[in-house]
PDB file of C-alpha atoms in Angstrom:
ATOM      1  CA  MET A  28      33.523 151.134  92.249  1.00 42.00           C
ATOM      2  CA  LYS A  29      36.434 148.494  92.248  1.00 40.00           C
ATOM      3  CA  ARG A  30      34.250 145.854  90.435  1.00 40.00           C
ATOM      4  CA  ALA A  31      33.295 148.427  87.712  1.00 41.00           C
ATOM      5  CA  LEU A  32      37.134 149.050  87.132  1.00 37.00           C
ATOM      6  CA  LEU A  33      37.804 145.416  87.049  1.00 35.00           C
ATOM      7  CA  ALA A  34      35.269 144.868  84.439  1.00 36.00           C
ATOM      8  CA  CYS A  35      36.754 147.536  82.294  1.00 35.00           C
ATOM      9  CA  SER A  36      40.014 146.253  82.518  1.00 36.00           C
ATOM     10  CA  LEU A  37      38.697 142.722  81.279  1.00 36.00           C
ATOM     11  CA  VAL A  38      36.823 144.466  78.305  1.00 39.00           C
ATOM     12  CA  ALA A  39      40.232 146.395  77.386  1.00 41.00           C
ATOM     13  CA  ILE A  40      41.881 143.011  76.879  1.00 44.00           C
ATOM     14  CA  PRO A  41      39.591 141.056  74.667  1.00 49.00           C
ATOM     15  CA  GLY A  42      39.880 137.259  74.513  1.00 53.00           C
ATOM     16  CA  SER A  43      42.508 137.250  77.142  1.00 56.00           C
ATOM     17  CA  ALA A  44      42.503 134.939  79.961  1.00 69.00           C
ATOM     18  CA  LEU A  45      45.695 136.324  81.241  1.00 80.00           C
ATOM     19  CA  ALA A  46      45.309 138.474  84.580  1.00 89.00           C
ATOM     20  CA  ALA A  47      48.565 139.531  86.571  1.00 94.00           C
ATOM     21  CA  THR A  48      48.347 139.200  90.263  1.00 95.00           C
ATOM     22  CA  GLN A  49      50.030 141.473  92.694  1.00 95.00           C
ATOM     23  CA  GLY A  50      51.953 140.465  95.649  1.00 93.00           C
ATOM     24  CA  THR A  51      51.297 141.740  99.187  1.00 94.00           C
ATOM     25  CA  LYS A  52      53.432 143.105 101.774  1.00 95.00           C
ATOM     26  CA  GLY A  53      55.096 140.551 104.044  1.00 94.00           C
ATOM     27  CA  SER A  54      58.259 138.527 104.648  1.00 97.00           C
ATOM     28  CA  THR A  55      57.930 137.297 100.945  1.00 96.00           C
ATOM     29  CA  SER A  56      55.707 138.563  98.205  1.00 97.00           C
ATOM     30  CA  THR A  57      54.637 136.681  95.304  1.00 96.00           C
ATOM     31  CA  GLY A  58      53.135 138.013  92.040  1.00 96.00           C
ATOM     32  CA  SER A  59      52.339 136.281  88.788  1.00 97.00           C
ATOM     33  CA  VAL A  60      51.952 137.588  85.041  1.00 97.00           C
ATOM     34  CA  GLY A  61      50.446 135.542  82.253  1.00 96.00           C
ATOM     35  CA  ILE A  62      52.494 134.997  79.124  1.00 96.00           C
ATOM     36  CA  SER A  63      50.912 134.522  75.602  1.00 96.00           C
ATOM     37  CA  ALA A  64      52.381 134.290  72.242  1.00 97.00           C
ATOM     38  CA  THR A  65      50.600 134.026  68.980  1.00 96.00           C
ATOM     39  CA  ILE A  66      52.172 132.057  66.072  1.00 95.00           C
ATOM     40  CA  PRO A  67      50.717 133.011  62.688  1.00 97.00           C
ATOM     41  CA  GLN A  68      50.251 130.632  60.090  1.00 97.00           C
ATOM     42  CA  GLN A  69      53.199 130.211  57.646  1.00 97.00           C
ATOM     43  CA  VAL A  70      53.977 128.116  54.536  1.00 98.00           C
ATOM     44  CA  GLN A  71      57.154 127.902  52.363  1.00 97.00           C
ATOM     45  CA  ILE A  72      57.780 126.295  48.911  1.00 97.00           C
ATOM     46  CA  SER A  73      61.415 125.377  47.940  1.00 96.00           C
ATOM     47  CA  GLY A  74      63.318 123.026  45.824  1.00 95.00           C
ATOM     48  CA  LEU A  75      61.936 124.479  42.648  1.00 97.00           C
ATOM     49  CA  THR A  76      64.356 124.352  39.506  1.00 97.00           C
ATOM     50  CA  ASP A  77      63.649 125.644  36.042  1.00 98.00           C
ATOM     51  CA  ILE A  78      62.111 123.171  33.654  1.00 98.00           C
ATOM     52  CA  SER A  79      63.712 122.546  30.281  1.00 97.00           C
ATOM     53  CA  PHE A  80      62.009 120.189  27.592  1.00 97.00           C
ATOM     54  CA  GLY A  81      65.034 120.905  25.395  1.00 97.00           C
ATOM     55  CA  THR A  82      64.285 119.863  21.643  1.00 97.00           C
ATOM     56  CA  VAL A  83      61.036 117.870  21.544  1.00 97.00           C
ATOM     57  CA  ASP A  84      59.507 115.505  18.982  1.00 97.00           C
ATOM     58  CA  PRO A  85      56.098 117.142  18.084  1.00 97.00           C
ATOM     59  CA  SER A  86      54.517 113.767  17.532  1.00 96.00           C
ATOM     60  CA  VAL A  87      55.038 112.735  20.958  1.00 97.00           C
ATOM     61  CA  ALA A  88      53.518 114.252  24.081  1.00 98.00           C
ATOM     62  CA  ALA A  89      56.155 115.841  26.440  1.00 98.00           C
ATOM     63  CA  SER A  90      56.174 115.726  30.350  1.00 98.00           C
ATOM     64  CA  GLN A  91      58.480 116.794  32.982  1.00 98.00           C
ATOM     65  CA  ASN A  92      58.126 116.537  36.632  1.00 97.00           C
ATOM     66  CA  GLU A  93      60.066 117.606  39.679  1.00 97.00           C
ATOM     67  CA  ASN A  94      60.170 117.112  43.411  1.00 97.00           C
ATOM     68  CA  VAL A  95      59.537 120.070  45.408  1.00 97.00           C
ATOM     69  CA  CYS A  96      59.205 120.914  49.277  1.00 97.00           C
ATOM     70  CA  VAL A  97      56.189 122.304  50.783  1.00 97.00           C
ATOM     71  CA  TRP A  98      56.036 123.067  54.593  1.00 97.00           C
ATOM     72  CA  SER A  99      53.070 124.323  56.475  1.00 97.00           C
ATOM     73  CA  ASN A 100      52.970 125.093  60.333  1.00 97.00           C
ATOM     74  CA  THR A 101      49.159 124.649  60.436  1.00 96.00           C
ATOM     75  CA  SER A 102      47.525 121.853  62.160  1.00 92.00           C
ATOM     76  CA  GLY A 103      47.728 118.763  60.142  1.00 95.00           C
ATOM     77  CA  ARG A 104      50.527 120.740  58.022  1.00 97.00           C
ATOM     78  CA  ALA A 105      47.517 121.843  55.577  1.00 98.00           C
ATOM     79  CA  TYR A 106      48.040 123.911  52.621  1.00 98.00           C
ATOM     80  CA  GLN A 107      46.789 124.718  49.250  1.00 98.00           C
ATOM     81  CA  VAL A 108      48.615 125.428  45.931  1.00 98.00           C
ATOM     82  CA  THR A 109      47.416 127.978  43.144  1.00 98.00           C
ATOM     83  CA  ALA A 110      49.329 128.156  39.803  1.00 98.00           C
ATOM     84  CA  THR A 111      49.286 130.854  37.167  1.00 98.00           C
ATOM     85  CA  GLY A 112      50.975 131.086  33.786  1.00 98.00           C
ATOM     86  CA  SER A 113      52.682 134.099  32.159  1.00 98.00           C
ATOM     87  CA  GLY A 114      50.363 133.891  29.210  1.00 98.00           C
ATOM     88  CA  ALA A 115      47.464 136.290  28.516  1.00 97.00           C
ATOM     89  CA  SER A 116      44.947 136.101  31.401  1.00 98.00           C
ATOM     90  CA  ASN A 117      47.507 133.894  33.434  1.00 98.00           C
ATOM     91  CA  ALA A 118      47.167 131.021  30.945  1.00 98.00           C
ATOM     92  CA  PHE A 119      49.746 128.194  31.093  1.00 98.00           C
ATOM     93  CA  THR A 120      51.617 129.157  27.767  1.00 98.00           C
ATOM     94  CA  LEU A 121      54.768 129.571  26.441  1.00 98.00           C
ATOM     95  CA  THR A 122      55.700 132.178  23.794  1.00 98.00           C
ATOM     96  CA  ASP A 123      58.314 132.816  21.058  1.00 98.00           C
ATOM     97  CA  GLY A 124      57.474 136.573  21.041  1.00 97.00           C
ATOM     98  CA  THR A 125      54.714 135.946  18.471  1.00 97.00           C
ATOM     99  CA  ASN A 126      53.337 132.419  18.908  1.00 98.00           C
ATOM    100  CA  THR A 127      52.214 130.570  21.830  1.00 98.00           C
ATOM    101  CA  LEU A 128      52.421 126.822  22.974  1.00 98.00           C
ATOM    102  CA  ILE A 129      49.939 125.570  25.513  1.00 98.00           C
ATOM    103  CA  TYR A 130      51.016 123.337  28.319  1.00 98.00           C
ATOM    104  CA  SER A 131      49.114 121.996  31.420  1.00 98.00           C
ATOM    105  CA  VAL A 132      50.048 121.654  35.122  1.00 98.00           C
ATOM    106  CA  GLU A 133      49.335 119.023  37.416  1.00 98.00           C
ATOM    107  CA  TRP A 134      50.185 118.577  41.243  1.00 98.00           C
ATOM    108  CA  ALA A 135      50.647 115.629  43.506  1.00 98.00           C
ATOM    109  CA  GLY A 136      50.742 115.863  47.248  1.00 97.00           C
ATOM    110  CA  THR A 137      53.667 113.402  47.415  1.00 96.00           C
ATOM    111  CA  SER A 138      57.201 113.266  45.755  1.00 95.00           C
ATOM    112  CA  GLY A 139      58.219 110.950  43.112  1.00 96.00           C
ATOM    113  CA  GLN A 140      54.980 111.149  41.215  1.00 98.00           C
ATOM    114  CA  THR A 141      54.656 111.331  37.306  1.00 98.00           C
ATOM    115  CA  SER A 142      50.965 112.257  37.442  1.00 98.00           C
ATOM    116  CA  GLY A 143      48.770 114.363  39.607  1.00 98.00           C
ATOM    117  CA  THR A 144      45.673 116.523  39.875  1.00 98.00           C
ATOM    118  CA  ALA A 145      45.203 118.986  37.109  1.00 98.00           C
ATOM    119  CA  LEU A 146      45.582 122.636  37.963  1.00 98.00           C
ATOM    120  CA  THR A 147      43.551 125.336  36.449  1.00 98.00           C
ATOM    121  CA  SER A 148      45.316 128.757  36.349  1.00 98.00           C
ATOM    122  CA  GLY A 149      44.222 130.984  39.311  1.00 98.00           C
ATOM    123  CA  THR A 150      42.190 128.289  41.017  1.00 98.00           C
ATOM    124  CA  ALA A 151      43.514 126.900  44.295  1.00 98.00           C
ATOM    125  CA  LEU A 152      43.923 123.169  44.727  1.00 98.00           C
ATOM    126  CA  THR A 153      42.895 122.627  48.226  1.00 98.00           C
ATOM    127  CA  GLY A 154      42.964 119.800  50.957  1.00 97.00           C
ATOM    128  CA  LEU A 155      46.796 119.116  50.613  1.00 98.00           C
ATOM    129  CA  SER A 156      49.101 118.414  53.576  1.00 97.00           C
ATOM    130  CA  SER A 157      52.791 118.046  53.980  1.00 96.00           C
ATOM    131  CA  SER A 158      54.996 115.832  55.854  1.00 93.00           C
ATOM    132  CA  ALA A 159      57.717 118.393  56.257  1.00 94.00           C
ATOM    133  CA  THR A 160      58.682 119.406  59.710  1.00 92.00           C
ATOM    134  CA  SER A 161      61.132 122.260  58.651  1.00 93.00           C
ATOM    135  CA  PRO A 162      60.637 125.044  55.972  1.00 92.00           C
ATOM    136  CA  THR A 163      63.067 123.738  53.420  1.00 91.00           C
ATOM    137  CA  CYS A 164      62.761 120.094  54.322  1.00 91.00           C
ATOM    138  CA  ALA A 165      66.127 120.207  55.731  1.00 86.00           C
ATOM    139  CA  ALA A 166      65.160 118.011  58.684  1.00 83.00           C
ATOM    140  CA  ASP A 167      63.179 115.570  56.472  1.00 74.00           C
ATOM    141  CA  ALA A 168      63.162 113.913  53.007  1.00 72.00           C
ATOM    142  CA  SER A 169      64.167 116.551  50.408  1.00 83.00           C
ATOM    143  CA  SER A 170      60.930 116.865  48.867  1.00 94.00           C
ATOM    144  CA  THR A 171      57.089 116.377  49.859  1.00 96.00           C
ATOM    145  CA  ALA A 172      55.154 117.005  46.609  1.00 97.00           C
ATOM    146  CA  SER A 173      55.507 116.783  42.785  1.00 98.00           C
ATOM    147  CA  LEU A 174      55.145 119.359  40.213  1.00 98.00           C
ATOM    148  CA  ILE A 175      54.307 117.800  36.707  1.00 98.00           C
ATOM    149  CA  VAL A 176      54.325 119.797  33.383  1.00 98.00           C
ATOM    150  CA  ARG A 177      52.980 118.413  30.158  1.00 98.00           C
ATOM    151  CA  MET A 178      52.658 119.406  26.542  1.00 98.00           C
ATOM    152  CA  SER A 179      50.409 117.442  24.353  1.00 98.00           C
ATOM    153  CA  SER A 180      51.343 116.239  20.750  1.00 98.00           C
ATOM    154  CA  ALA A 181      48.715 118.101  19.337  1.00 98.00           C
ATOM    155  CA  ASN A 182      49.849 121.425  20.876  1.00 98.00           C
ATOM    156  CA  LEU A 183      53.550 120.477  19.962  1.00 98.00           C
ATOM    157  CA  SER A 184      52.445 119.460  16.303  1.00 98.00           C
ATOM    158  CA  ALA A 185      50.389 122.755  15.806  1.00 97.00           C
ATOM    159  CA  ALA A 186      53.579 125.148  17.096  1.00 97.00           C
ATOM    160  CA  VAL A 187      55.663 127.057  14.577  1.00 97.00           C
ATOM    161  CA  ALA A 188      59.374 125.848  15.077  1.00 97.00           C
ATOM    162  CA  ASN A 189      61.054 128.113  17.305  1.00 98.00           C
ATOM    163  CA  THR A 190      62.254 128.277  21.041  1.00 98.00           C
ATOM    164  CA  TYR A 191      59.233 129.028  23.395  1.00 98.00           C
ATOM    165  CA  ASN A 192      59.539 130.462  27.120  1.00 98.00           C
ATOM    166  CA  GLY A 193      57.377 131.407  29.913  1.00 98.00           C
ATOM    167  CA  THR A 194      57.137 131.225  33.713  1.00 98.00           C
ATOM    168  CA  LEU A 195      54.832 129.350  36.064  1.00 98.00           C
ATOM    169  CA  THR A 196      54.068 130.764  39.351  1.00 98.00           C
ATOM    170  CA  LEU A 197      53.205 128.769  42.321  1.00 98.00           C
ATOM    171  CA  VAL A 198      51.626 130.300  45.311  1.00 98.00           C
ATOM    172  CA  VAL A 199      51.088 127.804  48.377  1.00 98.00           C
ATOM    173  CA  ALA A 200      49.028 129.338  51.186  1.00 98.00           C
ATOM    174  CA  PRO A 201      48.229 127.783  54.697  1.00 97.00           C
ATOM    175  CA  GLN A 202      44.850 125.990  55.022  1.00 94.00           C
TER     176      GLN A 202
END
């Protein structure tokens, strides 16, 4: 009967190797309890600033890059990044309300870069890792990755004169 009860209690705590022990009556009594904690995988992106190209020469390709912080608490500090634009079907486009202007996005897994891996809207770039040991890079260098946004001279030349705006959304996830 005791063995059947013990087997049921082990089944009731799946995956647990912890087992409290009870003390016995005497001049001292010692018991023990197992302690466990689960830390969920987490990431954070910070250090982002709005990108303004200002007035551009349509005959020359335009590029802006910024250093950002990505932190991950996974083994190897691994993460992935997915970008989406505010255009139709999440396209990387800016709009003046009527017309659109196409841009491209690149990501580099280290800061200070002016080129990186081209991103496709809605598709995760995997296999990245961060050197950050704190969520906002406060305990580290201020950045761990580079975001690069480009507009080709062909797209700039084809655009109707006006001011174009849009939003780029970056989602980082643990890996």
